[in-house]
Coordinates of C-alpha atoms and ligand atoms in Angstrom, one line a residue:
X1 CA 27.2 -1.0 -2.0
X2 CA 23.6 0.0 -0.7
X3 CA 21.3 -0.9 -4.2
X4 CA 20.2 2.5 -4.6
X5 CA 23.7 4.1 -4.9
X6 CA 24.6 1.1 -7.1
X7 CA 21.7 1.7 -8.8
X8 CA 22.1 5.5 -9.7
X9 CA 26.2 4.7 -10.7
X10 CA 24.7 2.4 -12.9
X11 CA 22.2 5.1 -14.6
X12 CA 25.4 7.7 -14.6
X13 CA 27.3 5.3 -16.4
X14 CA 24.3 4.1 -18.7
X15 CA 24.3 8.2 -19.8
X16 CA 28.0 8.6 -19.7
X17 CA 29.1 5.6 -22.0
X18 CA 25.9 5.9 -24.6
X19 CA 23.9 3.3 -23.6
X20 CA 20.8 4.3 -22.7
X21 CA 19.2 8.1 -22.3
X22 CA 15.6 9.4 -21.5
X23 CA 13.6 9.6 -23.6
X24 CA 12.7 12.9 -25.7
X25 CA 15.2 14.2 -22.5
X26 CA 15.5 18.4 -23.9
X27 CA 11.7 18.3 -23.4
X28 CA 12.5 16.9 -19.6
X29 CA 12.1 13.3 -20.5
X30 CA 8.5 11.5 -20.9
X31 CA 8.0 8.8 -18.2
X32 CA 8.2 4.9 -18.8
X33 CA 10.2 5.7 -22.4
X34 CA 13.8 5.3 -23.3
X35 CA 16.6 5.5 -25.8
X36 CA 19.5 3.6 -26.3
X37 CA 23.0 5.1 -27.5
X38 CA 25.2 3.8 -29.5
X39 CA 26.7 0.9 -27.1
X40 CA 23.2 0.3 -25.7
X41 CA 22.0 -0.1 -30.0
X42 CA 25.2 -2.9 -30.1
X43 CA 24.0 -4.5 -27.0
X44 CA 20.0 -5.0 -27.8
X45 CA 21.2 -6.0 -30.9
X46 CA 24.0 -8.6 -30.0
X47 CA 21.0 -10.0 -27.4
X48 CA 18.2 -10.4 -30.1
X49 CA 20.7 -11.8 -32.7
X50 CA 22.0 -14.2 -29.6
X51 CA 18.3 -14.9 -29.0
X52 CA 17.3 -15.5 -33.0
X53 CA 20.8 -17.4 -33.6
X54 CA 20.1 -19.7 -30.5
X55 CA 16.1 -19.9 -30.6
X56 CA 15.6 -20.2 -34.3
X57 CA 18.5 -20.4 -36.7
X58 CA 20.5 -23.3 -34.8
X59 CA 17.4 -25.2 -34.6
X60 CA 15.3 -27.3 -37.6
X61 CA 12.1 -27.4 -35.5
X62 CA 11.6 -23.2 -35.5
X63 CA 10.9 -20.4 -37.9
X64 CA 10.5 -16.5 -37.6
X65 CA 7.9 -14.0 -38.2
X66 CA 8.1 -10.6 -37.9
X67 CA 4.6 -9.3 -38.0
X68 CA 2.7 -5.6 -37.8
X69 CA 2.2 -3.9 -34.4
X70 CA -1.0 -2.6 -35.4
X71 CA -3.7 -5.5 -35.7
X72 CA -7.1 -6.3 -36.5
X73 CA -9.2 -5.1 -33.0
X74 CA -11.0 -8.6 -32.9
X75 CA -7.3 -10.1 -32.2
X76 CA -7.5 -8.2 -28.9
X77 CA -11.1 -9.0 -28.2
X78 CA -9.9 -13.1 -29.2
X79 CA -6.8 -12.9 -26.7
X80 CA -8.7 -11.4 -23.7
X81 CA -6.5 -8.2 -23.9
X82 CA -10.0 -6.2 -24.3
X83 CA -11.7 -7.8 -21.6
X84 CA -9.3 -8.9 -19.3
X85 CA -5.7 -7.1 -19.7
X86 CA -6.2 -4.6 -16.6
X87 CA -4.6 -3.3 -13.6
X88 CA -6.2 -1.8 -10.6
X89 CA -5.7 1.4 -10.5
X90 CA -5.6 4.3 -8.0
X91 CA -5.0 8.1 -8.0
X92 CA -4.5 10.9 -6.0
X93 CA -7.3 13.2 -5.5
X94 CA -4.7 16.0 -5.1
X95 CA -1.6 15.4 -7.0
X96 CA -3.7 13.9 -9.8
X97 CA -0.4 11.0 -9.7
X98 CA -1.4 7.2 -10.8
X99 CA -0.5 4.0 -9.2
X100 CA -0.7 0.7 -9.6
X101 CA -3.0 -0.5 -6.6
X102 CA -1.8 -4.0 -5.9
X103 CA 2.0 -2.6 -6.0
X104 CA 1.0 1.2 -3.9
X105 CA 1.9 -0.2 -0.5
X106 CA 5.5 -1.4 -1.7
X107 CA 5.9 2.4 -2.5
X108 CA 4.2 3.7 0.3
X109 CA 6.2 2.1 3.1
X110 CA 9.4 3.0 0.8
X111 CA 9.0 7.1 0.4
X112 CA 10.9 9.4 2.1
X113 CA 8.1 11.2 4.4
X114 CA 6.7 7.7 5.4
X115 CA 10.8 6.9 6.0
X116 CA 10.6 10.3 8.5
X117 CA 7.6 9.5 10.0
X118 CA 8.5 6.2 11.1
X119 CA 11.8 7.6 12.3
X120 CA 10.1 9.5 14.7
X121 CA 9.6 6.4 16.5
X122 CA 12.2 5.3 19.5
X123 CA 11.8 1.8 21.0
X124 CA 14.2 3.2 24.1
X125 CA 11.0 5.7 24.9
X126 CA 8.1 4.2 27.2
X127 CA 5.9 6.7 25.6
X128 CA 6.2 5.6 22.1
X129 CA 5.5 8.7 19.5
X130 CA 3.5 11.2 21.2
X131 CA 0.7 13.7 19.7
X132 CA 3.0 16.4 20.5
X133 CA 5.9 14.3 18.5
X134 CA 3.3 13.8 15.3
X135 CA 2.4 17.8 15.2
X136 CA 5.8 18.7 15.2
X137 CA 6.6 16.8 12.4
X138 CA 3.3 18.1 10.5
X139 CA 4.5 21.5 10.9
X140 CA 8.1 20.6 10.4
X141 CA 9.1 17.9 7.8
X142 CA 5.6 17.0 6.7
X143 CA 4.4 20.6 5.3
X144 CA 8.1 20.1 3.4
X145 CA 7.5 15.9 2.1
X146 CA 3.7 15.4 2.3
X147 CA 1.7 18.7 2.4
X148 CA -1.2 16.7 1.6
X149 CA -1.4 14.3 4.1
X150 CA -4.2 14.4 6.5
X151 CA -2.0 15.0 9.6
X152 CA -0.3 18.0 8.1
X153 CA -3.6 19.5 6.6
X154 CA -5.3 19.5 9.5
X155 CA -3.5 18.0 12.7
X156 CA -5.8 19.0 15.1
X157 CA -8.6 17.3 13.4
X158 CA -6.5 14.2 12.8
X159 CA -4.8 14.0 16.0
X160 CA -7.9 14.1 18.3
X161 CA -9.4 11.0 16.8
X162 CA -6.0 9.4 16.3
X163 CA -5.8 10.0 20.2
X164 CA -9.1 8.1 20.6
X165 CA -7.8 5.0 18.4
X166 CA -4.5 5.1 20.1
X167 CA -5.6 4.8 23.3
X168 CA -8.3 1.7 22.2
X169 CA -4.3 0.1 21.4
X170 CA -3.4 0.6 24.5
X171 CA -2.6 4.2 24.4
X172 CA 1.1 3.9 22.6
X173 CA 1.6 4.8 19.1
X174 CA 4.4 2.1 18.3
X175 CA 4.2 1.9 14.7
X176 CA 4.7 -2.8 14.7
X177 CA 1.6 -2.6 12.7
X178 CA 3.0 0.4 10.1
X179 CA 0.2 0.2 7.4
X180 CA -2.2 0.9 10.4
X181 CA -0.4 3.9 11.7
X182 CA -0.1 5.1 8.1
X183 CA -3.5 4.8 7.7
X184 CA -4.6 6.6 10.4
X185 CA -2.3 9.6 9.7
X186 CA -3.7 9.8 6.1
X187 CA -7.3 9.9 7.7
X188 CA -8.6 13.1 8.2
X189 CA -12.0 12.0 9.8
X190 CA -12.3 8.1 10.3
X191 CA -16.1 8.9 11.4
X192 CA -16.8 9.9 7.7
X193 CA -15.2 6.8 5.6
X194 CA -12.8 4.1 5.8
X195 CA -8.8 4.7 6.8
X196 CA -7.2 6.3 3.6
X197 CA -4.6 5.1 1.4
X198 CA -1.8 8.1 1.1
X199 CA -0.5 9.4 -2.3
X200 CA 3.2 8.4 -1.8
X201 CA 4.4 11.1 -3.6
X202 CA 2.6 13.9 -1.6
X203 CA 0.5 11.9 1.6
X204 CA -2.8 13.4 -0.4
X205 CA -5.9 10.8 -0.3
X206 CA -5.7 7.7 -2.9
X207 CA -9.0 7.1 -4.9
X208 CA -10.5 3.5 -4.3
X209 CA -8.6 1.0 -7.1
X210 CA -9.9 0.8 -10.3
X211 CA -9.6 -1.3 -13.9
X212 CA -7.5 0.5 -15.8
X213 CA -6.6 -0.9 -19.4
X214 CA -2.8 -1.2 -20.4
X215 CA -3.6 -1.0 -24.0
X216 CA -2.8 2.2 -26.0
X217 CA -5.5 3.2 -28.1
X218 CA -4.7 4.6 -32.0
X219 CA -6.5 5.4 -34.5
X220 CA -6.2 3.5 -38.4
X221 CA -7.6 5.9 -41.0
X222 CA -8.4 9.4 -41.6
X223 CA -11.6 9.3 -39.0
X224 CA -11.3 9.0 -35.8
X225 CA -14.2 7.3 -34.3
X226 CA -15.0 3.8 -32.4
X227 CA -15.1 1.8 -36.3
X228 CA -11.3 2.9 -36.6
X229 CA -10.2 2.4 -32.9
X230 CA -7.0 0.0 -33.0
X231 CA -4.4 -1.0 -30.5
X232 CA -0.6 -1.0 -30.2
X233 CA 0.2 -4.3 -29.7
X234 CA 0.6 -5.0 -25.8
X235 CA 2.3 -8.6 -26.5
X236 CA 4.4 -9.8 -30.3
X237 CA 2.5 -13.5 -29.4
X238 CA -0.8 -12.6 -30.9
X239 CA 1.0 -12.5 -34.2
X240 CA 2.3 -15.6 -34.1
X241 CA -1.1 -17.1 -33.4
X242 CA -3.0 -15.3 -35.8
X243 CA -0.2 -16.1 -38.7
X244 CA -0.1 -20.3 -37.3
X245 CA -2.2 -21.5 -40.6
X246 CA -0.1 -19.6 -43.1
X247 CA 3.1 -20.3 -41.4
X248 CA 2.2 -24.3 -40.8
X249 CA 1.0 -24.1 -44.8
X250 CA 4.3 -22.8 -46.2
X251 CA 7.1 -23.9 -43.7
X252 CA 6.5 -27.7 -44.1
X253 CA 7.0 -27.9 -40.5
X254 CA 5.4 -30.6 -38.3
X255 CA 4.2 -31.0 -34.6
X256 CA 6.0 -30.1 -32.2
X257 CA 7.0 -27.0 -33.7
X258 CA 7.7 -23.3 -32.9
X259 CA 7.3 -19.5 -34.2
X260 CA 9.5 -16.9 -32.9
X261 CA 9.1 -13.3 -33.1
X262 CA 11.3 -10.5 -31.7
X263 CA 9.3 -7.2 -32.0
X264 CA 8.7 -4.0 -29.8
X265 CA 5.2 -4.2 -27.3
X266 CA 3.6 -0.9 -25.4
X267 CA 1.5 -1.1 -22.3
X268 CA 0.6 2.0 -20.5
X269 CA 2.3 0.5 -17.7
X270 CA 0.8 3.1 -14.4
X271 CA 4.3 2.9 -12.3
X272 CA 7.0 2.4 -14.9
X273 CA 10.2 2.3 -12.7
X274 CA 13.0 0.4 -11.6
X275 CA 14.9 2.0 -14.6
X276 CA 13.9 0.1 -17.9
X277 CA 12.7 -2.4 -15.6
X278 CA 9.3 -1.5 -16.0
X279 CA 8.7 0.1 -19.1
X280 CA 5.7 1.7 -21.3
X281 CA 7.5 0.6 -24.4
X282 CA 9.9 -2.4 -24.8
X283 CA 10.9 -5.4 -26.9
X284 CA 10.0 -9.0 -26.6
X285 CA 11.7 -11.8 -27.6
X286 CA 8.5 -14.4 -28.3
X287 CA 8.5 -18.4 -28.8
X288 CA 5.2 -20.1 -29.4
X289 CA 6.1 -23.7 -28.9
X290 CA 3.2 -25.6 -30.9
X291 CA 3.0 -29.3 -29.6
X292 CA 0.6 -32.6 -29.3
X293 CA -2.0 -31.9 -26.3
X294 CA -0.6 -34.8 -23.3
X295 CA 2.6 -33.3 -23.6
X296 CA 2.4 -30.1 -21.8
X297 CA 4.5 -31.0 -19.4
X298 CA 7.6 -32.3 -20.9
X299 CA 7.6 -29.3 -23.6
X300 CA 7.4 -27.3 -20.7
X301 CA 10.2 -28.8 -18.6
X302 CA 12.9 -29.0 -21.7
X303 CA 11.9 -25.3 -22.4
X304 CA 12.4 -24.1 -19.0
X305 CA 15.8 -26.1 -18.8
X306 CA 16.5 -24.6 -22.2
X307 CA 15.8 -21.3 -21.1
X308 CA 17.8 -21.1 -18.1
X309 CA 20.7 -22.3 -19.6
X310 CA 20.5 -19.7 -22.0
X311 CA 21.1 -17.0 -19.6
X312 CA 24.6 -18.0 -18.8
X313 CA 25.7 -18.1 -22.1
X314 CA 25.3 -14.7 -22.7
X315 CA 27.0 -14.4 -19.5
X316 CA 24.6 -13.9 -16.6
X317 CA 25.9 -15.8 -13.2
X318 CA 24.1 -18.6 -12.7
X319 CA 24.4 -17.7 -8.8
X320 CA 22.0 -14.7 -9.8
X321 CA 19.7 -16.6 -11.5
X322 CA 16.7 -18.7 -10.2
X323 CA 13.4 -20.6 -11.8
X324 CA 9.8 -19.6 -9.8
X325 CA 7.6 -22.1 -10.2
X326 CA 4.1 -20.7 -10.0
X327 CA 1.7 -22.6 -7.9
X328 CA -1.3 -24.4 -9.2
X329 CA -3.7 -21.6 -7.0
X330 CA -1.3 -18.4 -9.2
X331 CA -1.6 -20.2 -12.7
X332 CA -4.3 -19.0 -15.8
X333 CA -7.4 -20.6 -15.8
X334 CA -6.4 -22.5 -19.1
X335 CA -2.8 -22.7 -18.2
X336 CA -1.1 -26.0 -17.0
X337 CA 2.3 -24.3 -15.5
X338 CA 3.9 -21.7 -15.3
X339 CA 7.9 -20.6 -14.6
X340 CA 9.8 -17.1 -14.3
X341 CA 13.5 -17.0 -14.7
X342 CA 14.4 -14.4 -12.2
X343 CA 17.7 -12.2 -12.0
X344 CA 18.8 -10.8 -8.7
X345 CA 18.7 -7.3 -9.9
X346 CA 20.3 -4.4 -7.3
X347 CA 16.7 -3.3 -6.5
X348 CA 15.4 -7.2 -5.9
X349 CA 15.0 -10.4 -7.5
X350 CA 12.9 -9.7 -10.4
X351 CA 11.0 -11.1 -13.4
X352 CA 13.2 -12.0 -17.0
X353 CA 11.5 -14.1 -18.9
X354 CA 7.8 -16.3 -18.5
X355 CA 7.6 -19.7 -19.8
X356 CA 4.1 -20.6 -19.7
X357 CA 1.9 -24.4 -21.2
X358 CA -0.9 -22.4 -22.2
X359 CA -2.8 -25.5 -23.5
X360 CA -4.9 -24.5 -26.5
X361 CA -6.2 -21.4 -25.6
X362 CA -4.9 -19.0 -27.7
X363 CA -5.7 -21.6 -31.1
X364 CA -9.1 -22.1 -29.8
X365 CA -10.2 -18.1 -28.8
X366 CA -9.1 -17.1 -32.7
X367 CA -11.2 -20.0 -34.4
X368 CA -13.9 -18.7 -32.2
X369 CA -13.4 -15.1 -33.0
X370 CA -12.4 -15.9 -36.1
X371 CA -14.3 -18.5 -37.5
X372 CA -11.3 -20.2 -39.2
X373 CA -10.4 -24.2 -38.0
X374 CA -6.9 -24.2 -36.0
X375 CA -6.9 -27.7 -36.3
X376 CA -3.9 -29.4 -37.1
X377 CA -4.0 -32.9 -39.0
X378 CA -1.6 -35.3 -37.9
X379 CA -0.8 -37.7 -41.2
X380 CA 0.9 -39.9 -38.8
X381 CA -1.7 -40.4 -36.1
X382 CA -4.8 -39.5 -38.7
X383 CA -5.8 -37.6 -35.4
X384 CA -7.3 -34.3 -35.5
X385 CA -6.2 -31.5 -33.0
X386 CA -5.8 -27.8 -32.0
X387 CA -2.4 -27.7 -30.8
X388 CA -1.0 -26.7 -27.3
X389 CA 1.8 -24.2 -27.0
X390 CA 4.4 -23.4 -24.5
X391 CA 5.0 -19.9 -24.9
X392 CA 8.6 -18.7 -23.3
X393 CA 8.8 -15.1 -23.6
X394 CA 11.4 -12.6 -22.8
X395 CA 12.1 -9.1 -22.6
X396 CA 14.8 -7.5 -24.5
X397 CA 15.1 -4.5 -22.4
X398 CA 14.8 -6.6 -19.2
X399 CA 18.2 -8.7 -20.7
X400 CA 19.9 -5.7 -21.3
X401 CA 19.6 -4.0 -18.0
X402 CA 20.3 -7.4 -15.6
X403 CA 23.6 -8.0 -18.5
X404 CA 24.5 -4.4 -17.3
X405 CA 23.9 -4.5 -13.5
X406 CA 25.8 -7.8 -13.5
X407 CA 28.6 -6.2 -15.5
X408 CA 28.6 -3.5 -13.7
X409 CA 32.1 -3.3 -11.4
X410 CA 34.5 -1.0 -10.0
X411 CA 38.3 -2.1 -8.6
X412 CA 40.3 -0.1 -6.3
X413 CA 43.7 0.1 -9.1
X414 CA 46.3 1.8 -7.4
X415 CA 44.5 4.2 -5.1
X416 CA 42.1 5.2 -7.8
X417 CA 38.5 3.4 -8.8
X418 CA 38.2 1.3 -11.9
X419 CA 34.9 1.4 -13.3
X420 CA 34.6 -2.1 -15.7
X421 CA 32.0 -3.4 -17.7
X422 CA 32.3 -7.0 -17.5
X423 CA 30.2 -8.1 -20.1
X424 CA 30.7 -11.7 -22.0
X425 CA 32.8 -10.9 -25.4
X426 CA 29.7 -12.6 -27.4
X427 CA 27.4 -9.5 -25.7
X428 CA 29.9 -6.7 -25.1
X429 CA 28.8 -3.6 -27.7
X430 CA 32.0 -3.1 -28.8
X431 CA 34.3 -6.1 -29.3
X432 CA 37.8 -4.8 -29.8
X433 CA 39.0 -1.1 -30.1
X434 CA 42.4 0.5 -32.0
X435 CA 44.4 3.3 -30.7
X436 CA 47.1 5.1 -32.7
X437 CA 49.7 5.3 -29.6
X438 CA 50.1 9.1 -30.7
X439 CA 47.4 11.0 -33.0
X440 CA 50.2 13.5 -34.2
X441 CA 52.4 11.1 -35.7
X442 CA 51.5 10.4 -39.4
X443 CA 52.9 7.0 -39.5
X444 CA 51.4 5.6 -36.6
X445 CA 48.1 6.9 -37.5
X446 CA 48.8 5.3 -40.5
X447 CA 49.5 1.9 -39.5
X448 CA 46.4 2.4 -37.3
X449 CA 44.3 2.7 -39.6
X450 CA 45.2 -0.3 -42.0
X451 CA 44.9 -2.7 -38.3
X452 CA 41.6 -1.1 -37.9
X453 CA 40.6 -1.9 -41.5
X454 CA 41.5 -5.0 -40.9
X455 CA 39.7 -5.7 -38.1
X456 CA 36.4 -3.9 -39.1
X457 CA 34.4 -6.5 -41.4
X458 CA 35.2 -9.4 -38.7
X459 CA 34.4 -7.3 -35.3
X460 CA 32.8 -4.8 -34.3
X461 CA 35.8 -2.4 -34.4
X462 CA 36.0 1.2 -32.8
X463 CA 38.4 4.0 -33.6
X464 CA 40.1 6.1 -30.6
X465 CA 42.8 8.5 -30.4
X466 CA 41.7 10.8 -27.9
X467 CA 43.6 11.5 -24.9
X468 CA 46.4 9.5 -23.7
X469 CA 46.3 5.5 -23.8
X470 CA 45.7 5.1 -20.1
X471 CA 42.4 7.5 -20.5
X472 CA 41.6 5.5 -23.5
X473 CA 41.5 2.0 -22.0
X474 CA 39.5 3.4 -18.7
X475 CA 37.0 4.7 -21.5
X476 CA 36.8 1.4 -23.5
X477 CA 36.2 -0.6 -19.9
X478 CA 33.5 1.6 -19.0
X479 CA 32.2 0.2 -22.2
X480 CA 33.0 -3.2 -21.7
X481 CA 35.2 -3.5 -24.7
X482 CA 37.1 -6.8 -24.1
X483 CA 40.0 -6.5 -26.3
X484 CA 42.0 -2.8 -27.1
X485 CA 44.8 -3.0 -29.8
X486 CA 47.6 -0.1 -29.6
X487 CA 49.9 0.2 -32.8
X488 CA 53.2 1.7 -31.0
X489 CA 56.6 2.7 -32.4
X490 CA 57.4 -0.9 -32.1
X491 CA 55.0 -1.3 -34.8
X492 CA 57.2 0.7 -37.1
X493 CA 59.9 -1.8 -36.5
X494 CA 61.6 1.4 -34.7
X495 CA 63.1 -1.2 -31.7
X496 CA 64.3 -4.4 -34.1
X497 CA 62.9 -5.8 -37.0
X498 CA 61.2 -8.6 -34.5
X499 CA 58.9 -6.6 -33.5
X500 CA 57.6 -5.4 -37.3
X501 CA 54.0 -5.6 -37.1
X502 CA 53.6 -6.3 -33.9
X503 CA 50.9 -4.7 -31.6
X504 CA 49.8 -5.0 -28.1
X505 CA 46.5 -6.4 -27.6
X506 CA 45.3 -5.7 -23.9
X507 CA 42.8 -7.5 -22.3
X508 CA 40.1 -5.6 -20.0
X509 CA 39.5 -7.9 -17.3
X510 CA 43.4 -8.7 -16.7
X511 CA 44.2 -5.7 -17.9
X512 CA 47.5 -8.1 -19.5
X513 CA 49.1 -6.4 -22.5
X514 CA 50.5 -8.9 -24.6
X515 CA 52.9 -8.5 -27.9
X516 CA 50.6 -9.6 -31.0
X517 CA 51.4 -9.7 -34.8
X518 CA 49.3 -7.9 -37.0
X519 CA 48.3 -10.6 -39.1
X520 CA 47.5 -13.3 -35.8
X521 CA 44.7 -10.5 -34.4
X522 CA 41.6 -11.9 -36.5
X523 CA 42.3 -15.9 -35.4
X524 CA 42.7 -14.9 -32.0
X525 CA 40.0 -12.7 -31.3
X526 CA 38.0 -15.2 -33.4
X527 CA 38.8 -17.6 -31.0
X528 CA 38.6 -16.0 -28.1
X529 CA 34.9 -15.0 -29.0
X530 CA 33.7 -18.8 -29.4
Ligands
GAP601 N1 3.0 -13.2 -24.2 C1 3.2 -13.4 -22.8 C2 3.7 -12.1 -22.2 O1 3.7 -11.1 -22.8 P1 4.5 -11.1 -20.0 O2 5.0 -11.9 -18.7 O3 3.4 -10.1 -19.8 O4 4.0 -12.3 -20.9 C3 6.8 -11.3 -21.1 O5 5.7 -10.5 -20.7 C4 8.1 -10.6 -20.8 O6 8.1 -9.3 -21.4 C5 8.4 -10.3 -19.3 O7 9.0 -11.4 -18.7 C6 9.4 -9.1 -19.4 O8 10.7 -9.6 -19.7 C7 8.9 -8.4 -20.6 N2 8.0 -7.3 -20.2 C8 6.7 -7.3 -19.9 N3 6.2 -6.1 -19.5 C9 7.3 -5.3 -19.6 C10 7.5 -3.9 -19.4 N4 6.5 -3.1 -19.0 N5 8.7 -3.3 -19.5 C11 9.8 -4.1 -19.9 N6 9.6 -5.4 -20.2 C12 8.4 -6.0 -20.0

């Protein structure tokens, strides 16, 4: 399936099945912000208490935090956020849209009037794409997908100097160098300026790039001026650096140790996209991995192995998943190496998590800023240190959309297209689901009803007695329930007395019904969960 098309079935089905909505969407939606439904709430949740279960309560050498998103501005000035934590940045001088200037190109080439442009071109004609071709489209197609563009503005202008640079290339417009071409089209007078970079959105001229600071700006207090200017946290790290005294004074932990934090960050991101890829809100799921300076890269290695494996136990194929090691030339000034795990999402292989040895940067900028020693004392070694970290740090949203593309598949059952969640029990939202065969019969509602009380305190349990059973099950697999219990008139003991208390308990991936007593449901699903 082409990824686009997967893509948007995925963001139908998101909507459809209550995982996750626009945000603020009966206003028409604000850009980069989202809201998950109730089986997108289960999921985040059964990822951060996967994360927190695996990270920091099955280990002895971790403990949490959970600290403010609003914090002193100095923190910011201390972690290079101020200073340092920009994008370049360009807009268009007519559609007032922003991009992000090192990604613009990527969109650019990808739009759909750059996509008919190009089309114009046919390899089979000696003439290449001719000036009568180009104003054709500029009074065709362009006024329609780029009005702004230079050649559909003013095509006369543009194509008579075009001619001149098209005939210095030999006289053929060919488009192998399609940047160039681009360029040239979005350039109404080369003689006054450099070629232009053209607003994908609407082919108007891009400004030059510039900084453009992710941070968003608040306000603590009743005034409103620079002395009460504060920040939304961009990062949940920053906590866990400024809180490393008072944690190392009352955990009786000693190096190598590690804070976690799972807590929501904001970055005015310019181009949120891919979906929640790329958000302006989101949650993190933050390690600070405090160890003896010298071993860098060990800490580093175990993490990244420790990390990776992670991934498949919450069920992401490991075929999909791959390590990027950043090169010595790509790494932080202060940083000693650097990994991505990357998941083959549907629009490319992307960005899940960043384990980086950050040396003792971040210790050493808040005793500076600060003025408070983060040395650590070692009782052992009577040595004297500011520790190094290794910082693996995740995205919750990022986990939850790469657990739903990879769940994400439909079967041909029959003639007719089964859409299925496949997500690993331990992560699926909803973990088993109880249908009365018929609503309008008291005693199998009844019966029902207790099953489903018994499940509830030891599963997420949901009720359903819409519709018929087969529309029931094809709604529990679009939400990736892996277990659906039906209480029948076999239940009642209507067929025998060996079937008293018995229920079927149908599996979503086989799609298996098997005859189950009542009282066997918790041990099994217990043990098929483990
Ligand atoms: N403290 C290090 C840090 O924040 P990062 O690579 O900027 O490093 C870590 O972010 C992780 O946070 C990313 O790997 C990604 O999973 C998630 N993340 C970052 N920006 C995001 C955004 N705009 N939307 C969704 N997730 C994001």
């Amino acid at each position: 399936m082409a990824a686009p098309v997967l893509m948007d079935k995925i963001v139908a089905l998101c909507k459809r099945r209550g995982f996750i909505f626009q945000s603020s969407e009966i206003y028409g939606g604000i850009n980069g912000f989202w809201d998950y439904g109730p089986a997108g709430a289960e999921l985040k949740r059964n990822i951060k208490d996967a994360w927190w279960n695996d990270v920091v309560r099955s280990r002895t050498d971790v403990v949490g935090v959970d600290c403010s998103i609003i914090m002193h501005p100095k923190v910011w000035e201390a972690s290079g956020h101020i200073g340092g934590f920009k994008d370049p940045m360009c807009s268009c001088k007519f559609c007032k849209k922003l991009y992000r200037a090192d990604q613009v190109w990527e969109q650019i080439i990808g739009c759909g009037w750059v996509q008919s442009l190009l089309g114009l071109y046919d390899p089979a004609k000696p003439t290449g794409v001719t000036g009568h071709d180009l104003k054709r489209w500029a009074q065709g197609k362009g006024k329609q997908l780029a009005p702004n563009l230079a050649l559909v503005r003013n095509p006369d202008v543009t194509l008579s100097w075009l001619a001149e640079a098209a005939a210095a290339e030999g006289g053929l417009i060919n488009f192998t160098d399609a940047k160039k071409w681009i360029g040239y089209f979005a350039t109404e007078q080369r003689a006054t300026g450099p070629l232009v970079t053209p607003c994908p959105t609407c082919g108007g001229d891009l400004t030059e790039p510039r900084p453009f600071n992710l941070m968003f700006k608040t306000h603590s207090g009743a005034l409103e001026d620079e002395s009460s200017l504060t920040y939304l946290r961009p990062e949940t790290a920053q906590g866990i650096f400024t809180e490393f005294l008072n944690v190392l004074s009352v955990s009786r932990q000693k190096i190598p140790f590690g804070i976690a934090q799972i807590g929501k960050a904001f970055r005015n991101e310019i181009n949120p996209r891919n979906f929640t890829f790329r958000s302006r809100e989101f949650e993190q799921m933050e390690l600070e991995f405090f160890i003896k300076p010298g071993t860098d890269a060990e800490w580093h290695k175990t993490w990244v192995a420790e990390r990776l494996k992670w991934y498949e136990t919450i069920g992401l194929p490991a075929a999909k998943l791959s390590c990027y090691e950043y090169k010595k030339e790509e790494l932080a000034h202060y940083a000693s190496a650097c990994a991505d795990v990357m998941f083959e999402f549907p629009f490319g292989v992307q960005e899940l998590e960043g384990i980086a040895a950050r040396g003792n940067f971040d210790l050493s900028q808040h005793q500076k800023f600060s003025g408070k020693s983060m040395e650590y004392f070692d009782d052992e070694t009577k040595e004297r240190f500011i520790p190094h970290v290794v910082e693996p740090s995740a995205g919750v949203d990022r986990v939850a959309l790469a657990l739903i593309c990879s769940a994400y598949h439909e079967e041909d059952i029959a003639g007719e297209v089964r859409v299925v969640m496949r997500f690993a029990p331990r992560i699926a939202p909803i973990k088993v689901a109880v249908f009365p065969l018929l609503r309008n019969k008291p005693p199998l509602v009844e019966k029902a009803r207790e099953v489903f009380k018994l499940l509830q305190p030891h599963f997420k349990t949901e009720w359903d007695d819409r519709g018929n059973v087969g529309k029931r099950y094809r709604y529990q697999d679009e939400q990736g329930t892996p277990w659906c219990v039906t209480v029948d008139f076999d239940t009642l003991g209507e067929k025998g007395p060996e079937l008293l208390d018995t229920v079927t308990l149908r599996d979503r991936d086989t799609m298996k019904q098997d005859r189950v007593k009542i009282a066997e449901l918790v041990p099994l699903i217990t043990g098929k969960l483990r």
